Amino acid sequence: MSLIERPRRLRRTALIRDLVRETHLSADDLIQPFFVSQTANEPEAISSMPGQMRHTVASLVEAAQAAAQSGIKAIILFGIPHEKDPEGHSADDDKGIIQIALKALKAAKVPLVLITDVCLCEYTDHGHCGLLDGEEILNDESLDRLAATAVSHANAGADFVAPSDMMDGRIHAIREALDDEGFEQIGIISYAVKYASAFYGPFRDAAESAPAFGDRRSHQMDPANRREAHREAQLDVEEGADAILVKPALAYLDIIRELREEIELPLVAYSVSGEYAMIEAAAAQGWIDRQAVVLESLLSMKRAGVDLIMTYHATEVANWLR
Ligand code: PBG
């Protein structure tokens, strides 16, 4: 008997490699984020996210149709309102940009699960995720605003709301408000484990939501913390979340791996704007093989244990996989 162990036997041909592959990426796993703007008269390119647009409602419907054609099942919407104020009133306005966009997608019968980001930072003139008292971001006072926004999205046709604000107790507050209004069937994808990350930079350009002063470290998580991720995820499960999201993705695969062991709900990774921008920038220089790097990155998130991935590459990847 040979003394050498031969793992290479399972790598010998492409057919064998296909046969024994442990992880698979599918269009079903991918969620496409879209920005929709109430001020744009035509789709606007986002310079820090080449290939991504601030859509008009009409161009959003077209892009969503193309996304559905590619085989993906879900999109998440981010709104850029025409008006911002200290309380973010355009967030829960029936004539707000997300509400209008949802109604247009429903009217066009686009066959997609519709998810909306729920946060105030895109709608407040100070760019913070909640109400302010001086420079303090108020927690409990912000919950009503977030809950009202979630209800208004449900009312306009959202299938899931995805709160990304990181206020304490918001999942409970949103669940209760949805139930009170008869939206027991509308789910919550909680950005439960959201780090205060520098990888969100391009998004804040795209959504015009950079904070006017300070940062988000009083509510988003410290990138140094691991145990805290378990606590945040457990709290949101207890408060009634239907799925748990980790964000960013690539720099936090250890967190995903750990949470997979304890969370039975669908686990979602958000491969954020900075991850997208880094790949696009290096690929534009010809320094990396763009398609291979995108696929390898997404595969690593699945291997770490997520069920679903929000990625700006979603539609394109789904077309590659066809
Ligand atoms: C809103 C929100 C942000 C992102 C998703 N929802 C920005 C932030 O928290 O500053 C970032 C997504 C990305 O970078 O792609 N709070």
Coordinates of C-alpha atoms and ligand atoms in Angstrom, one line a residue:
M1 CA 0.0 0.0 0.0
S2 CA 1.2 3.4 -0.9
L3 CA 2.3 5.5 2.1
I4 CA 1.4 8.8 0.3
E5 CA -2.1 10.3 0.9
R6 CA -3.3 11.5 -2.6
P7 CA -5.9 14.3 -2.3
R8 CA -5.0 15.1 -5.9
R9 CA -7.0 12.1 -7.1
L10 CA -10.2 14.2 -6.4
R11 CA -8.8 17.1 -8.5
R12 CA -7.6 15.1 -11.5
T13 CA -10.3 16.2 -14.1
A14 CA -12.8 18.9 -14.4
L15 CA -15.6 16.3 -14.1
I16 CA -14.2 14.9 -10.9
R17 CA -13.8 18.4 -9.5
D18 CA -17.4 19.2 -10.3
L19 CA -18.5 16.0 -8.7
V20 CA -16.8 16.6 -5.3
R21 CA -17.3 20.4 -5.1
E22 CA -18.5 21.3 -1.6
T23 CA -20.0 24.8 -2.2
H24 CA -22.1 26.1 -5.1
L25 CA -23.1 29.6 -6.0
S26 CA -26.5 30.1 -7.6
A27 CA -28.6 33.0 -8.9
D28 CA -31.1 32.0 -6.1
D29 CA -28.5 33.2 -3.5
L30 CA -28.1 36.7 -4.9
I31 CA -29.8 40.0 -4.0
Q32 CA -29.2 43.0 -6.2
P33 CA -29.1 46.5 -4.4
F34 CA -30.5 49.4 -6.3
F35 CA -30.4 53.2 -5.7
V36 CA -33.4 55.1 -6.7
S37 CA -33.5 58.9 -6.7
Q38 CA -36.3 61.4 -6.5
T39 CA -34.1 64.2 -7.9
A40 CA -32.6 62.5 -10.9
N41 CA -34.2 63.2 -14.3
E42 CA -32.2 60.5 -15.9
P43 CA -30.1 57.6 -14.5
E44 CA -26.9 59.1 -13.0
A45 CA -23.6 57.2 -12.9
I46 CA -22.0 56.8 -9.4
S47 CA -18.3 57.7 -9.8
S48 CA -17.1 55.6 -6.9
M49 CA -19.1 52.6 -8.0
P50 CA -18.5 52.2 -11.7
G51 CA -21.4 50.4 -13.4
Q52 CA -23.9 51.3 -10.7
M53 CA -26.6 54.0 -11.1
R54 CA -28.8 56.4 -9.2
H55 CA -31.9 55.3 -11.0
T56 CA -35.1 57.2 -11.9
V57 CA -38.2 55.2 -11.1
A58 CA -38.5 54.3 -14.8
S59 CA -34.9 53.1 -15.2
L60 CA -35.3 51.2 -11.9
V61 CA -38.2 49.2 -13.3
E62 CA -36.2 48.4 -16.4
A63 CA -33.1 47.4 -14.4
A64 CA -35.3 45.3 -12.1
Q65 CA -36.8 43.5 -15.1
A66 CA -33.3 42.7 -16.3
A67 CA -32.4 41.5 -12.8
A68 CA -35.5 39.1 -12.8
Q69 CA -34.5 38.0 -16.3
S70 CA -31.0 37.1 -15.1
G71 CA -32.6 34.6 -12.6
I72 CA -32.1 36.4 -9.3
K73 CA -35.1 36.4 -7.0
A74 CA -34.7 39.6 -4.9
I75 CA -33.6 43.2 -4.9
I76 CA -33.1 45.7 -2.1
L77 CA -33.9 49.4 -2.6
F78 CA -32.2 52.5 -1.3
G79 CA -33.9 55.8 -1.7
I80 CA -32.5 59.3 -2.3
P81 CA -35.3 61.7 -1.5
H82 CA -35.9 65.2 -2.9
E83 CA -36.1 66.7 0.6
K84 CA -34.1 66.1 3.8
D85 CA -34.9 67.4 7.2
P86 CA -33.7 66.7 10.8
E87 CA -36.4 64.0 11.4
G88 CA -36.2 62.4 7.9
H89 CA -39.9 62.9 7.1
S90 CA -39.5 61.8 3.5
A91 CA -38.6 58.3 4.8
D92 CA -42.2 57.4 5.7
D93 CA -44.0 59.7 3.3
D94 CA -46.6 57.9 1.1
K95 CA -45.2 60.0 -1.8
G96 CA -41.6 59.2 -0.8
I97 CA -39.2 57.8 -3.4
I98 CA -39.2 54.2 -2.0
Q99 CA -43.0 54.2 -1.8
I100 CA -43.3 55.4 -5.4
A101 CA -40.7 53.0 -6.6
L102 CA -42.4 50.0 -4.9
K103 CA -45.8 50.9 -6.4
A104 CA -44.2 51.2 -9.9
L105 CA -42.5 47.8 -9.5
K106 CA -45.8 46.2 -8.3
A107 CA -47.7 47.8 -11.2
A108 CA -45.1 46.4 -13.6
K109 CA -45.5 43.0 -12.0
V110 CA -41.8 42.5 -11.8
P111 CA -41.3 38.9 -10.5
L112 CA -39.0 39.7 -7.6
V113 CA -39.0 39.7 -3.8
L114 CA -38.9 43.4 -2.9
I115 CA -36.7 44.3 0.1
T116 CA -36.3 47.9 1.4
D117 CA -33.5 49.3 3.5
V118 CA -35.0 51.0 6.5
C119 CA -32.8 53.8 8.0
L120 CA -33.0 57.5 8.4
C121 CA -29.5 58.5 7.2
E122 CA -30.6 58.9 3.6
Y123 CA -33.5 61.1 4.7
T124 CA -32.0 63.3 7.4
D125 CA -30.3 66.6 6.5
H126 CA -27.5 65.7 9.1
G127 CA -27.0 62.2 7.6
H128 CA -27.3 60.4 10.9
C129 CA -29.3 57.2 11.3
G130 CA -31.6 58.5 14.0
L131 CA -33.0 61.7 15.6
L132 CA -30.5 64.0 17.3
D133 CA -30.2 65.8 20.6
G134 CA -27.2 68.1 19.9
E135 CA -24.6 65.6 18.6
E136 CA -26.1 62.6 20.4
I137 CA -28.0 60.0 18.3
L138 CA -31.1 59.3 20.2
N139 CA -32.1 55.6 20.5
D140 CA -35.7 55.2 21.8
E141 CA -36.9 58.4 20.2
S142 CA -35.8 57.1 16.8
L143 CA -37.7 53.8 17.0
D144 CA -41.1 55.3 16.1
R145 CA -39.6 57.0 13.0
L146 CA -38.1 53.7 11.9
A147 CA -41.3 51.7 12.6
A148 CA -43.3 54.3 10.7
T149 CA -40.9 53.9 7.8
A150 CA -41.2 50.1 7.8
V151 CA -45.0 50.3 7.9
S152 CA -45.1 52.8 5.0
H153 CA -42.8 50.5 2.9
A154 CA -45.1 47.5 3.7
N155 CA -48.1 49.5 2.7
A156 CA -46.5 50.4 -0.6
G157 CA -45.7 46.7 -1.4
A158 CA -42.4 45.7 0.3
D159 CA -42.1 42.0 1.0
F160 CA -39.3 42.4 3.5
V161 CA -38.0 45.5 5.4
A162 CA -34.3 45.5 6.2
P163 CA -33.5 47.9 9.1
S164 CA -29.8 49.0 8.9
D165 CA -29.9 51.7 11.5
M166 CA -28.5 49.7 14.5
M167 CA -30.7 51.3 17.1
D168 CA -31.3 49.0 20.1
G169 CA -34.8 47.4 20.1
R170 CA -35.7 48.3 16.6
I171 CA -36.6 44.8 15.5
H172 CA -39.1 44.5 18.3
A173 CA -40.5 48.0 17.5
I174 CA -40.8 47.3 13.8
R175 CA -42.3 43.9 14.3
E176 CA -45.0 45.3 16.7
A177 CA -45.8 48.2 14.3
L178 CA -46.1 45.9 11.3
D179 CA -48.4 43.5 13.2
D180 CA -50.5 46.3 14.5
E181 CA -51.2 47.5 11.0
G182 CA -52.0 44.0 9.7
F183 CA -48.7 43.3 8.1
E184 CA -48.0 40.1 10.0
Q185 CA -46.8 38.4 6.8
I186 CA -44.2 41.1 6.0
G187 CA -40.8 39.9 7.1
I188 CA -37.7 41.6 8.7
I189 CA -34.2 41.0 7.4
S190 CA -32.2 42.5 10.2
Y191 CA -28.8 44.1 9.6
A192 CA -28.1 42.6 13.0
V193 CA -24.3 42.5 12.8
K194 CA -23.3 45.7 11.1
Y195 CA -19.8 47.0 11.8
A196 CA -18.8 50.7 11.8
S197 CA -16.8 50.1 8.6
A198 CA -14.7 52.2 6.2
F199 CA -16.0 50.0 3.4
Y200 CA -19.3 52.0 3.2
G201 CA -17.5 55.0 1.7
P202 CA -18.7 54.7 -1.9
F203 CA -22.3 54.0 -0.7
R204 CA -22.4 57.3 1.1
D205 CA -21.4 59.0 -2.1
A206 CA -24.1 57.1 -3.9
A207 CA -26.9 57.7 -1.4
E208 CA -25.6 61.2 -0.4
S209 CA -25.8 60.0 3.2
A210 CA -22.4 60.8 4.7
P211 CA -22.9 62.2 8.3
A212 CA -22.5 66.0 8.5
F213 CA -20.4 65.6 11.6
G214 CA -19.0 62.7 13.7
D215 CA -19.4 59.1 12.6
R216 CA -21.5 56.0 13.3
R217 CA -19.4 54.4 16.0
S218 CA -21.9 55.0 18.8
H219 CA -24.4 52.6 17.2
Q220 CA -22.6 50.4 14.6
M221 CA -20.3 47.7 15.9
D222 CA -16.6 48.0 16.6
P223 CA -14.7 46.0 14.0
A224 CA -12.5 44.5 16.8
N225 CA -15.4 42.7 18.4
R226 CA -16.5 39.1 17.8
R227 CA -18.5 38.1 20.9
E228 CA -20.6 41.2 20.4
A229 CA -21.7 39.8 17.0
H230 CA -23.3 36.8 18.8
R231 CA -25.1 39.0 21.2
E232 CA -26.5 41.3 18.5
A233 CA -27.7 38.3 16.4
Q234 CA -29.3 36.6 19.3
L235 CA -31.1 39.8 20.4
D236 CA -32.6 40.2 16.9
V237 CA -33.7 36.6 16.7
E238 CA -35.5 37.1 20.0
E239 CA -37.0 40.3 18.9
G240 CA -38.6 38.6 15.8
A241 CA -36.2 39.0 12.9
D242 CA -36.8 36.5 10.0
A243 CA -33.2 36.6 8.7
I244 CA -29.9 37.9 10.1
L245 CA -27.4 39.9 8.0
V246 CA -23.7 40.4 8.5
K247 CA -22.0 43.5 6.9
P248 CA -19.5 44.0 5.4
A249 CA -18.8 40.5 4.1
L250 CA -15.2 39.8 2.9
A251 CA -13.4 41.2 6.0
Y252 CA -15.9 39.5 8.3
L253 CA -16.0 35.9 7.1
D254 CA -14.9 34.6 10.5
I255 CA -18.0 36.2 12.0
I256 CA -20.2 34.6 9.3
R257 CA -18.6 31.2 10.0
E258 CA -19.3 31.5 13.8
L259 CA -22.9 32.7 13.4
R260 CA -23.7 29.9 11.0
E261 CA -23.1 27.5 13.9
E262 CA -25.8 29.1 16.1
I263 CA -28.3 30.9 13.8
E264 CA -31.0 28.7 12.3
L265 CA -32.6 31.6 10.3
P266 CA -31.4 32.4 6.9
L267 CA -28.0 34.2 7.2
V268 CA -27.2 37.0 4.7
A269 CA -23.9 38.7 3.8
Y270 CA -23.8 42.2 2.5
S271 CA -20.8 42.6 0.2
V272 CA -20.7 46.3 0.5
S273 CA -19.9 49.3 -1.8
G274 CA -16.2 49.4 -0.8
E275 CA -15.7 45.7 -1.6
Y276 CA -17.3 46.4 -5.0
A277 CA -15.2 49.5 -5.6
M278 CA -11.9 47.7 -4.8
I279 CA -12.6 44.9 -7.3
E280 CA -13.8 47.4 -10.0
A281 CA -10.8 49.6 -9.5
A282 CA -8.2 46.8 -9.6
A283 CA -9.9 45.2 -12.6
A284 CA -10.0 48.5 -14.5
Q285 CA -6.2 48.7 -14.1
G286 CA -6.0 45.2 -15.5
W287 CA -4.4 44.0 -12.2
I288 CA -6.9 41.2 -11.5
D289 CA -9.2 39.0 -13.5
R290 CA -12.5 40.7 -12.6
Q291 CA -14.9 37.8 -13.2
A292 CA -12.7 35.3 -11.4
V293 CA -12.2 37.5 -8.4
V294 CA -16.0 38.3 -8.2
L295 CA -16.9 34.7 -8.3
E296 CA -14.2 33.6 -5.8
S297 CA -15.2 36.4 -3.4
L298 CA -18.9 35.4 -3.5
L299 CA -18.1 31.7 -3.2
S300 CA -16.0 32.4 -0.1
M301 CA -19.1 33.9 1.6
K302 CA -21.1 30.9 0.8
R303 CA -18.3 28.6 2.0
A304 CA -18.2 30.6 5.3
G305 CA -21.9 29.8 5.7
V306 CA -24.3 32.4 4.4
D307 CA -27.5 31.5 2.5
L308 CA -27.8 34.8 0.7
I309 CA -25.6 37.6 -0.6
M310 CA -26.4 41.2 -1.3
T311 CA -24.0 42.2 -4.0
Y312 CA -23.8 45.0 -6.6
H313 CA -22.6 42.3 -9.0
A314 CA -25.8 40.2 -8.5
T315 CA -27.4 40.5 -11.9
E316 CA -24.2 40.2 -13.8
V317 CA -23.1 37.1 -11.9
A318 CA -26.5 35.5 -12.4
N319 CA -26.1 36.0 -16.1
W320 CA -22.6 34.4 -16.0
L321 CA -24.0 31.4 -14.1
R322 CA -26.7 30.8 -16.7
Ligands
PBG1 C1 -27.8 52.8 5.7 C2 -26.9 51.9 5.0 C3 -25.5 52.0 4.7 C4 -25.2 50.9 3.9 C5 -26.4 50.1 3.8 N1 -27.4 50.7 4.5 C6 -24.5 53.0 5.0 C7 -24.1 53.3 6.3 O1 -24.4 52.7 7.3 O2 -23.4 54.3 6.5 C8 -23.9 50.5 3.3 C9 -24.0 49.6 2.1 C10 -22.8 49.6 1.2 O3 -21.7 50.2 1.6 O4 -22.8 49.0 0.2 N2 -27.5 53.0 7.1

